[in-house]
């Protein structure tokens, strides 16, 4: 999935950067609705014959979780969010709400995750929470507030850079 998205990203970015603001919002909303539909379809149809949990494996569950086909809307959503960031003038991005966006989004995510036992796993896996992630990311991109300053400290940025490398290596290392 990662490799496919690295190949596809420039094409998707060029395509979306040529779109109007209204279209970018519609694309992001549509991508989220597709992820929601995929999650609902798997949850309701249970094509592997069981209610999926964190440790579950099955052909359709693996297809749902680990292929570019089902993760494509997440890439499109993220690129549309980035294109919106570039399109929206700085004074209209909501800089004064940066901390509120980050804290509110994080609290909403925490509430969802704390209630996670009651929410089907497949509803929490592929992009269902994209709007909440977008609120947090937008708030962090605004670059103001104490959390942003803390996350900008050199030791934390080095840790963040190295954690992505470790993330990319996790599957090859586990298989080895």
mmCIF file with all atom_site columns, C-alpha atoms in Angstrom:
data_model
loop_
_atom_site.group_PDB
_atom_site.id
_atom_site.type_symbol
_atom_site.label_atom_id
_atom_site.label_alt_id
_atom_site.label_comp_id
_atom_site.label_asym_id
_atom_site.label_entity_id
_atom_site.label_seq_id
_atom_site.pdbx_PDB_ins_code
_atom_site.Cartn_x
_atom_site.Cartn_y
_atom_site.Cartn_z
_atom_site.occupancy
_atom_site.B_iso_or_equiv
_atom_site.pdbx_formal_charge
_atom_site.auth_seq_id
_atom_site.auth_comp_id
_atom_site.auth_asym_id
_atom_site.auth_atom_id
_atom_site.pdbx_PDB_model_num
ATOM 1   C CA . UNK A 1 1   ? 0.000   0.000   0.000   1.00 0.00 ? 1   UNK A CA 1
ATOM 2   C CA . UNK A 1 2   ? 2.791   2.425   0.965   1.00 0.00 ? 2   UNK A CA 1
ATOM 3   C CA . UNK A 1 3   ? 4.722   1.763   -2.232  1.00 0.00 ? 3   UNK A CA 1
ATOM 4   C CA . UNK A 1 4   ? 1.633   2.119   -4.403  1.00 0.00 ? 4   UNK A CA 1
ATOM 5   C CA . UNK A 1 5   ? 0.750   5.422   -2.772  1.00 0.00 ? 5   UNK A CA 1
ATOM 6   C CA . UNK A 1 6   ? 4.268   6.797   -3.255  1.00 0.00 ? 6   UNK A CA 1
ATOM 7   C CA . UNK A 1 7   ? 3.841   6.080   -6.961  1.00 0.00 ? 7   UNK A CA 1
ATOM 8   C CA . UNK A 1 8   ? 0.283   7.436   -7.141  1.00 0.00 ? 8   UNK A CA 1
ATOM 9   C CA . UNK A 1 9   ? 0.743   10.513  -4.955  1.00 0.00 ? 9   UNK A CA 1
ATOM 10  C CA . UNK A 1 10  ? 2.223   12.851  -7.599  1.00 0.00 ? 10  UNK A CA 1
ATOM 11  C CA . UNK A 1 11  ? -0.558  12.017  -10.047 1.00 0.00 ? 11  UNK A CA 1
ATOM 12  C CA . UNK A 1 12  ? -3.295  12.490  -7.463  1.00 0.00 ? 12  UNK A CA 1
ATOM 13  C CA . UNK A 1 13  ? -1.691  15.709  -6.208  1.00 0.00 ? 13  UNK A CA 1
ATOM 14  C CA . UNK A 1 14  ? -1.419  17.233  -9.680  1.00 0.00 ? 14  UNK A CA 1
ATOM 15  C CA . UNK A 1 15  ? -5.016  16.283  -10.447 1.00 0.00 ? 15  UNK A CA 1
ATOM 16  C CA . UNK A 1 16  ? -6.393  17.686  -7.172  1.00 0.00 ? 16  UNK A CA 1
ATOM 17  C CA . UNK A 1 17  ? -4.309  20.856  -7.183  1.00 0.00 ? 17  UNK A CA 1
ATOM 18  C CA . UNK A 1 18  ? -6.014  21.808  -10.450 1.00 0.00 ? 18  UNK A CA 1
ATOM 19  C CA . UNK A 1 19  ? -9.468  21.633  -8.797  1.00 0.00 ? 19  UNK A CA 1
ATOM 20  C CA . UNK A 1 20  ? -11.527 24.410  -7.248  1.00 0.00 ? 20  UNK A CA 1
ATOM 21  C CA . UNK A 1 21  ? -12.024 24.668  -3.486  1.00 0.00 ? 21  UNK A CA 1
ATOM 22  C CA . UNK A 1 22  ? -15.610 23.424  -3.660  1.00 0.00 ? 22  UNK A CA 1
ATOM 23  C CA . UNK A 1 23  ? -14.489 20.393  -5.661  1.00 0.00 ? 23  UNK A CA 1
ATOM 24  C CA . UNK A 1 24  ? -11.735 19.623  -3.140  1.00 0.00 ? 24  UNK A CA 1
ATOM 25  C CA . UNK A 1 25  ? -14.278 19.640  -0.316  1.00 0.00 ? 25  UNK A CA 1
ATOM 26  C CA . UNK A 1 26  ? -16.571 17.369  -2.353  1.00 0.00 ? 26  UNK A CA 1
ATOM 27  C CA . UNK A 1 27  ? -13.701 14.990  -3.166  1.00 0.00 ? 27  UNK A CA 1
ATOM 28  C CA . UNK A 1 28  ? -12.672 14.787  0.506   1.00 0.00 ? 28  UNK A CA 1
ATOM 29  C CA . UNK A 1 29  ? -16.281 14.188  1.591   1.00 0.00 ? 29  UNK A CA 1
ATOM 30  C CA . UNK A 1 30  ? -16.784 11.610  -1.147  1.00 0.00 ? 30  UNK A CA 1
ATOM 31  C CA . UNK A 1 31  ? -13.565 9.796   -0.227  1.00 0.00 ? 31  UNK A CA 1
ATOM 32  C CA . UNK A 1 32  ? -14.662 9.674   3.399   1.00 0.00 ? 32  UNK A CA 1
ATOM 33  C CA . UNK A 1 33  ? -18.092 8.344   2.416   1.00 0.00 ? 33  UNK A CA 1
ATOM 34  C CA . UNK A 1 34  ? -16.432 5.589   0.371   1.00 0.00 ? 34  UNK A CA 1
ATOM 35  C CA . UNK A 1 35  ? -14.298 4.550   3.379   1.00 0.00 ? 35  UNK A CA 1
ATOM 36  C CA . UNK A 1 36  ? -17.424 4.586   5.514   1.00 0.00 ? 36  UNK A CA 1
ATOM 37  C CA . UNK A 1 37  ? -19.306 2.483   2.960   1.00 0.00 ? 37  UNK A CA 1
ATOM 38  C CA . UNK A 1 38  ? -16.471 -0.069  2.768   1.00 0.00 ? 38  UNK A CA 1
ATOM 39  C CA . UNK A 1 39  ? -16.315 -0.321  6.554   1.00 0.00 ? 39  UNK A CA 1
ATOM 40  C CA . UNK A 1 40  ? -20.093 -0.667  6.850   1.00 0.00 ? 40  UNK A CA 1
ATOM 41  C CA . UNK A 1 41  ? -20.207 -3.260  4.068   1.00 0.00 ? 41  UNK A CA 1
ATOM 42  C CA . UNK A 1 42  ? -17.606 -5.455  5.726   1.00 0.00 ? 42  UNK A CA 1
ATOM 43  C CA . UNK A 1 43  ? -19.162 -4.994  9.160   1.00 0.00 ? 43  UNK A CA 1
ATOM 44  C CA . UNK A 1 44  ? -22.693 -5.875  8.021   1.00 0.00 ? 44  UNK A CA 1
ATOM 45  C CA . UNK A 1 45  ? -21.895 -8.574  5.456   1.00 0.00 ? 45  UNK A CA 1
ATOM 46  C CA . UNK A 1 46  ? -19.137 -10.327 7.433   1.00 0.00 ? 46  UNK A CA 1
ATOM 47  C CA . UNK A 1 47  ? -17.794 -11.990 4.267   1.00 0.00 ? 47  UNK A CA 1
ATOM 48  C CA . UNK A 1 48  ? -15.271 -14.055 6.231   1.00 0.00 ? 48  UNK A CA 1
ATOM 49  C CA . UNK A 1 49  ? -18.074 -15.481 8.371   1.00 0.00 ? 49  UNK A CA 1
ATOM 50  C CA . UNK A 1 50  ? -17.134 -13.829 11.670  1.00 0.00 ? 50  UNK A CA 1
ATOM 51  C CA . UNK A 1 51  ? -17.193 -10.475 13.454  1.00 0.00 ? 51  UNK A CA 1
ATOM 52  C CA . UNK A 1 52  ? -13.695 -9.118  12.933  1.00 0.00 ? 52  UNK A CA 1
ATOM 53  C CA . UNK A 1 53  ? -11.560 -8.166  15.921  1.00 0.00 ? 53  UNK A CA 1
ATOM 54  C CA . UNK A 1 54  ? -8.039  -6.762  16.195  1.00 0.00 ? 54  UNK A CA 1
ATOM 55  C CA . UNK A 1 55  ? -6.312  -10.153 15.901  1.00 0.00 ? 55  UNK A CA 1
ATOM 56  C CA . UNK A 1 56  ? -8.697  -11.622 13.306  1.00 0.00 ? 56  UNK A CA 1
ATOM 57  C CA . UNK A 1 57  ? -7.442  -12.788 9.931   1.00 0.00 ? 57  UNK A CA 1
ATOM 58  C CA . UNK A 1 58  ? -9.363  -13.761 6.842   1.00 0.00 ? 58  UNK A CA 1
ATOM 59  C CA . UNK A 1 59  ? -9.125  -13.297 3.096   1.00 0.00 ? 59  UNK A CA 1
ATOM 60  C CA . UNK A 1 60  ? -11.686 -10.479 2.871   1.00 0.00 ? 60  UNK A CA 1
ATOM 61  C CA . UNK A 1 61  ? -10.490 -8.832  6.082   1.00 0.00 ? 61  UNK A CA 1
ATOM 62  C CA . UNK A 1 62  ? -6.921  -8.763  4.755   1.00 0.00 ? 62  UNK A CA 1
ATOM 63  C CA . UNK A 1 63  ? -8.187  -7.359  1.470   1.00 0.00 ? 63  UNK A CA 1
ATOM 64  C CA . UNK A 1 64  ? -10.154 -4.743  3.413   1.00 0.00 ? 64  UNK A CA 1
ATOM 65  C CA . UNK A 1 65  ? -7.225  -3.769  5.650   1.00 0.00 ? 65  UNK A CA 1
ATOM 66  C CA . UNK A 1 66  ? -4.098  -4.128  3.555   1.00 0.00 ? 66  UNK A CA 1
ATOM 67  C CA . UNK A 1 67  ? -4.651  -3.376  -0.126  1.00 0.00 ? 67  UNK A CA 1
ATOM 68  C CA . UNK A 1 68  ? -4.441  -0.145  -2.097  1.00 0.00 ? 68  UNK A CA 1
ATOM 69  C CA . UNK A 1 69  ? -7.917  -0.798  -3.497  1.00 0.00 ? 69  UNK A CA 1
ATOM 70  C CA . UNK A 1 70  ? -9.621  -0.271  -0.154  1.00 0.00 ? 70  UNK A CA 1
ATOM 71  C CA . UNK A 1 71  ? -7.140  2.292   1.190   1.00 0.00 ? 71  UNK A CA 1
ATOM 72  C CA . UNK A 1 72  ? -7.267  4.501   -1.921  1.00 0.00 ? 72  UNK A CA 1
ATOM 73  C CA . UNK A 1 73  ? -9.969  6.832   -0.516  1.00 0.00 ? 73  UNK A CA 1
ATOM 74  C CA . UNK A 1 74  ? -7.728  7.603   2.470   1.00 0.00 ? 74  UNK A CA 1
ATOM 75  C CA . UNK A 1 75  ? -4.943  8.785   0.162   1.00 0.00 ? 75  UNK A CA 1
ATOM 76  C CA . UNK A 1 76  ? -7.374  10.886  -1.862  1.00 0.00 ? 76  UNK A CA 1
ATOM 77  C CA . UNK A 1 77  ? -8.812  12.403  1.334   1.00 0.00 ? 77  UNK A CA 1
ATOM 78  C CA . UNK A 1 78  ? -5.354  13.317  2.638   1.00 0.00 ? 78  UNK A CA 1
ATOM 79  C CA . UNK A 1 79  ? -4.210  14.851  -0.636  1.00 0.00 ? 79  UNK A CA 1
ATOM 80  C CA . UNK A 1 80  ? -7.477  16.791  -0.915  1.00 0.00 ? 80  UNK A CA 1
ATOM 81  C CA . UNK A 1 81  ? -6.914  18.112  2.618   1.00 0.00 ? 81  UNK A CA 1
ATOM 82  C CA . UNK A 1 82  ? -3.401  19.211  1.645   1.00 0.00 ? 82  UNK A CA 1
ATOM 83  C CA . UNK A 1 83  ? -4.691  20.853  -1.531  1.00 0.00 ? 83  UNK A CA 1
ATOM 84  C CA . UNK A 1 84  ? -7.342  22.675  0.526   1.00 0.00 ? 84  UNK A CA 1
ATOM 85  C CA . UNK A 1 85  ? -4.620  23.920  2.853   1.00 0.00 ? 85  UNK A CA 1
ATOM 86  C CA . UNK A 1 86  ? -2.765  25.371  -0.123  1.00 0.00 ? 86  UNK A CA 1
ATOM 87  C CA . UNK A 1 87  ? -5.946  26.811  -1.639  1.00 0.00 ? 87  UNK A CA 1
ATOM 88  C CA . UNK A 1 88  ? -7.410  28.495  1.467   1.00 0.00 ? 88  UNK A CA 1
ATOM 89  C CA . UNK A 1 89  ? -5.837  31.911  2.138   1.00 0.00 ? 89  UNK A CA 1
ATOM 90  C CA . UNK A 1 90  ? -3.845  32.117  5.357   1.00 0.00 ? 90  UNK A CA 1
ATOM 91  C CA . UNK A 1 91  ? -6.274  34.542  6.987   1.00 0.00 ? 91  UNK A CA 1
ATOM 92  C CA . UNK A 1 92  ? -9.187  32.112  6.426   1.00 0.00 ? 92  UNK A CA 1
ATOM 93  C CA . UNK A 1 93  ? -7.532  28.958  7.786   1.00 0.00 ? 93  UNK A CA 1
ATOM 94  C CA . UNK A 1 94  ? -8.695  29.613  11.347  1.00 0.00 ? 94  UNK A CA 1
ATOM 95  C CA . UNK A 1 95  ? -5.336  30.191  13.029  1.00 0.00 ? 95  UNK A CA 1
ATOM 96  C CA . UNK A 1 96  ? -6.969  31.407  16.246  1.00 0.00 ? 96  UNK A CA 1
ATOM 97  C CA . UNK A 1 97  ? -8.708  28.018  16.592  1.00 0.00 ? 97  UNK A CA 1
ATOM 98  C CA . UNK A 1 98  ? -5.505  25.942  16.282  1.00 0.00 ? 98  UNK A CA 1
ATOM 99  C CA . UNK A 1 99  ? -5.363  24.728  19.889  1.00 0.00 ? 99  UNK A CA 1
ATOM 100 C CA . UNK A 1 100 ? -9.129  24.209  20.016  1.00 0.00 ? 100 UNK A CA 1
ATOM 101 C CA . UNK A 1 101 ? -9.033  22.113  16.830  1.00 0.00 ? 101 UNK A CA 1
ATOM 102 C CA . UNK A 1 102 ? -6.190  19.931  18.094  1.00 0.00 ? 102 UNK A CA 1
ATOM 103 C CA . UNK A 1 103 ? -7.632  19.454  21.571  1.00 0.00 ? 103 UNK A CA 1
ATOM 104 C CA . UNK A 1 104 ? -11.220 19.030  20.378  1.00 0.00 ? 104 UNK A CA 1
ATOM 105 C CA . UNK A 1 105 ? -10.219 16.538  17.693  1.00 0.00 ? 105 UNK A CA 1
ATOM 106 C CA . UNK A 1 106 ? -7.975  14.635  20.088  1.00 0.00 ? 106 UNK A CA 1
ATOM 107 C CA . UNK A 1 107 ? -10.703 14.480  22.740  1.00 0.00 ? 107 UNK A CA 1
ATOM 108 C CA . UNK A 1 108 ? -13.241 13.276  20.187  1.00 0.00 ? 108 UNK A CA 1
ATOM 109 C CA . UNK A 1 109 ? -10.795 10.596  18.980  1.00 0.00 ? 109 UNK A CA 1
ATOM 110 C CA . UNK A 1 110 ? -10.122 9.548   22.571  1.00 0.00 ? 110 UNK A CA 1
ATOM 111 C CA . UNK A 1 111 ? -13.865 9.269   23.234  1.00 0.00 ? 111 UNK A CA 1
ATOM 112 C CA . UNK A 1 112 ? -14.320 7.096   20.148  1.00 0.00 ? 112 UNK A CA 1
ATOM 113 C CA . UNK A 1 113 ? -11.390 4.889   21.059  1.00 0.00 ? 113 UNK A CA 1
ATOM 114 C CA . UNK A 1 114 ? -12.477 4.547   24.684  1.00 0.00 ? 114 UNK A CA 1
ATOM 115 C CA . UNK A 1 115 ? -15.830 3.344   23.384  1.00 0.00 ? 115 UNK A CA 1
ATOM 116 C CA . UNK A 1 116 ? -14.007 1.102   20.935  1.00 0.00 ? 116 UNK A CA 1
ATOM 117 C CA . UNK A 1 117 ? -15.210 -2.141  22.477  1.00 0.00 ? 117 UNK A CA 1
ATOM 118 C CA . UNK A 1 118 ? -18.759 -1.225  21.522  1.00 0.00 ? 118 UNK A CA 1
ATOM 119 C CA . UNK A 1 119 ? -17.791 -0.074  18.020  1.00 0.00 ? 119 UNK A CA 1
ATOM 120 C CA . UNK A 1 120 ? -17.072 -2.805  15.461  1.00 0.00 ? 120 UNK A CA 1
ATOM 121 C CA . UNK A 1 121 ? -13.344 -3.068  14.748  1.00 0.00 ? 121 UNK A CA 1
ATOM 122 C CA . UNK A 1 122 ? -13.863 -2.671  11.016  1.00 0.00 ? 122 UNK A CA 1
ATOM 123 C CA . UNK A 1 123 ? -15.582 0.655   11.637  1.00 0.00 ? 123 UNK A CA 1
ATOM 124 C CA . UNK A 1 124 ? -12.441 1.926   13.361  1.00 0.00 ? 124 UNK A CA 1
ATOM 125 C CA . UNK A 1 125 ? -9.896  0.628   10.861  1.00 0.00 ? 125 UNK A CA 1
ATOM 126 C CA . UNK A 1 126 ? -10.140 2.091   7.360   1.00 0.00 ? 126 UNK A CA 1
ATOM 127 C CA . UNK A 1 127 ? -10.776 5.789   7.320   1.00 0.00 ? 127 UNK A CA 1
ATOM 128 C CA . UNK A 1 128 ? -14.017 6.054   9.252   1.00 0.00 ? 128 UNK A CA 1
ATOM 129 C CA . UNK A 1 129 ? -12.337 8.554   11.571  1.00 0.00 ? 129 UNK A CA 1
ATOM 130 C CA . UNK A 1 130 ? -10.830 10.654  8.761   1.00 0.00 ? 130 UNK A CA 1
ATOM 131 C CA . UNK A 1 131 ? -12.800 13.829  9.614   1.00 0.00 ? 131 UNK A CA 1
ATOM 132 C CA . UNK A 1 132 ? -11.499 13.729  13.180  1.00 0.00 ? 132 UNK A CA 1
ATOM 133 C CA . UNK A 1 133 ? -7.942  13.146  11.975  1.00 0.00 ? 133 UNK A CA 1
ATOM 134 C CA . UNK A 1 134 ? -8.378  16.042  9.546   1.00 0.00 ? 134 UNK A CA 1
ATOM 135 C CA . UNK A 1 135 ? -9.415  18.388  12.369  1.00 0.00 ? 135 UNK A CA 1
ATOM 136 C CA . UNK A 1 136 ? -6.301  17.467  14.376  1.00 0.00 ? 136 UNK A CA 1
ATOM 137 C CA . UNK A 1 137 ? -3.976  17.693  11.361  1.00 0.00 ? 137 UNK A CA 1
ATOM 138 C CA . UNK A 1 138 ? -5.454  21.053  10.284  1.00 0.00 ? 138 UNK A CA 1
ATOM 139 C CA . UNK A 1 139 ? -5.016  22.389  13.807  1.00 0.00 ? 139 UNK A CA 1
ATOM 140 C CA . UNK A 1 140 ? -1.408  21.209  13.892  1.00 0.00 ? 140 UNK A CA 1
ATOM 141 C CA . UNK A 1 141 ? -0.685  22.691  10.459  1.00 0.00 ? 141 UNK A CA 1
ATOM 142 C CA . UNK A 1 142 ? -1.837  26.081  11.714  1.00 0.00 ? 142 UNK A CA 1
ATOM 143 C CA . UNK A 1 143 ? 1.392   26.139  13.687  1.00 0.00 ? 143 UNK A CA 1
ATOM 144 C CA . UNK A 1 144 ? 0.320   28.036  16.792  1.00 0.00 ? 144 UNK A CA 1
ATOM 145 C CA . UNK A 1 145 ? -0.228  27.114  20.383  1.00 0.00 ? 145 UNK A CA 1
ATOM 146 C CA . UNK A 1 146 ? 1.740   25.311  23.051  1.00 0.00 ? 146 UNK A CA 1
ATOM 147 C CA . UNK A 1 147 ? 1.278   21.817  21.607  1.00 0.00 ? 147 UNK A CA 1
ATOM 148 C CA . UNK A 1 148 ? 2.646   22.871  18.230  1.00 0.00 ? 148 UNK A CA 1
ATOM 149 C CA . UNK A 1 149 ? 5.663   24.503  19.874  1.00 0.00 ? 149 UNK A CA 1
ATOM 150 C CA . UNK A 1 150 ? 6.299   21.358  21.930  1.00 0.00 ? 150 UNK A CA 1
ATOM 151 C CA . UNK A 1 151 ? 6.017   19.076  18.897  1.00 0.00 ? 151 UNK A CA 1
ATOM 152 C CA . UNK A 1 152 ? 8.429   21.356  17.007  1.00 0.00 ? 152 UNK A CA 1
ATOM 153 C CA . UNK A 1 153 ? 11.263  20.748  19.457  1.00 0.00 ? 153 UNK A CA 1
ATOM 154 C CA . UNK A 1 154 ? 14.271  19.189  17.723  1.00 0.00 ? 154 UNK A CA 1
ATOM 155 C CA . UNK A 1 155 ? 14.356  15.948  19.792  1.00 0.00 ? 155 UNK A CA 1
ATOM 156 C CA . UNK A 1 156 ? 10.687  15.267  19.010  1.00 0.00 ? 156 UNK A CA 1
ATOM 157 C CA . UNK A 1 157 ? 11.086  15.973  15.280  1.00 0.00 ? 157 UNK A CA 1
ATOM 158 C CA . UNK A 1 158 ? 14.076  13.598  15.136  1.00 0.00 ? 158 UNK A CA 1
ATOM 159 C CA . UNK A 1 159 ? 12.022  10.968  16.962  1.00 0.00 ? 159 UNK A CA 1
ATOM 160 C CA . UNK A 1 160 ? 9.131   11.535  14.545  1.00 0.00 ? 160 UNK A CA 1
ATOM 161 C CA . UNK A 1 161 ? 11.396  11.203  11.503  1.00 0.00 ? 161 UNK A CA 1
ATOM 162 C CA . UNK A 1 162 ? 12.900  7.964   12.781  1.00 0.00 ? 162 UNK A CA 1
ATOM 163 C CA . UNK A 1 163 ? 9.540   6.522   13.847  1.00 0.00 ? 163 UNK A CA 1
ATOM 164 C CA . UNK A 1 164 ? 8.282   6.698   10.256  1.00 0.00 ? 164 UNK A CA 1
ATOM 165 C CA . UNK A 1 165 ? 11.284  4.717   9.058   1.00 0.00 ? 165 UNK A CA 1
ATOM 166 C CA . UNK A 1 166 ? 10.601  2.098   11.741  1.00 0.00 ? 166 UNK A CA 1
ATOM 167 C CA . UNK A 1 167 ? 6.935   2.058   10.735  1.00 0.00 ? 167 UNK A CA 1
ATOM 168 C CA . UNK A 1 168 ? 7.876   1.318   7.121   1.00 0.00 ? 168 UNK A CA 1
ATOM 169 C CA . UNK A 1 169 ? 10.208  -1.477  8.214   1.00 0.00 ? 169 UNK A CA 1
ATOM 170 C CA . UNK A 1 170 ? 7.769   -3.194  10.582  1.00 0.00 ? 170 UNK A CA 1
ATOM 171 C CA . UNK A 1 171 ? 6.241   -5.621  8.088   1.00 0.00 ? 171 UNK A CA 1
ATOM 172 C CA . UNK A 1 172 ? 9.524   -6.734  6.445   1.00 0.00 ? 172 UNK A CA 1
ATOM 173 C CA . UNK A 1 173 ? 11.075  -7.192  9.888   1.00 0.00 ? 173 UNK A CA 1
ATOM 174 C CA . UNK A 1 174 ? 8.082   -9.173  11.186  1.00 0.00 ? 174 UNK A CA 1
ATOM 175 C CA . UNK A 1 175 ? 8.167   -11.408 8.116   1.00 0.00 ? 175 UNK A CA 1
ATOM 176 C CA . UNK A 1 176 ? 11.913  -11.918 8.464   1.00 0.00 ? 176 UNK A CA 1
#
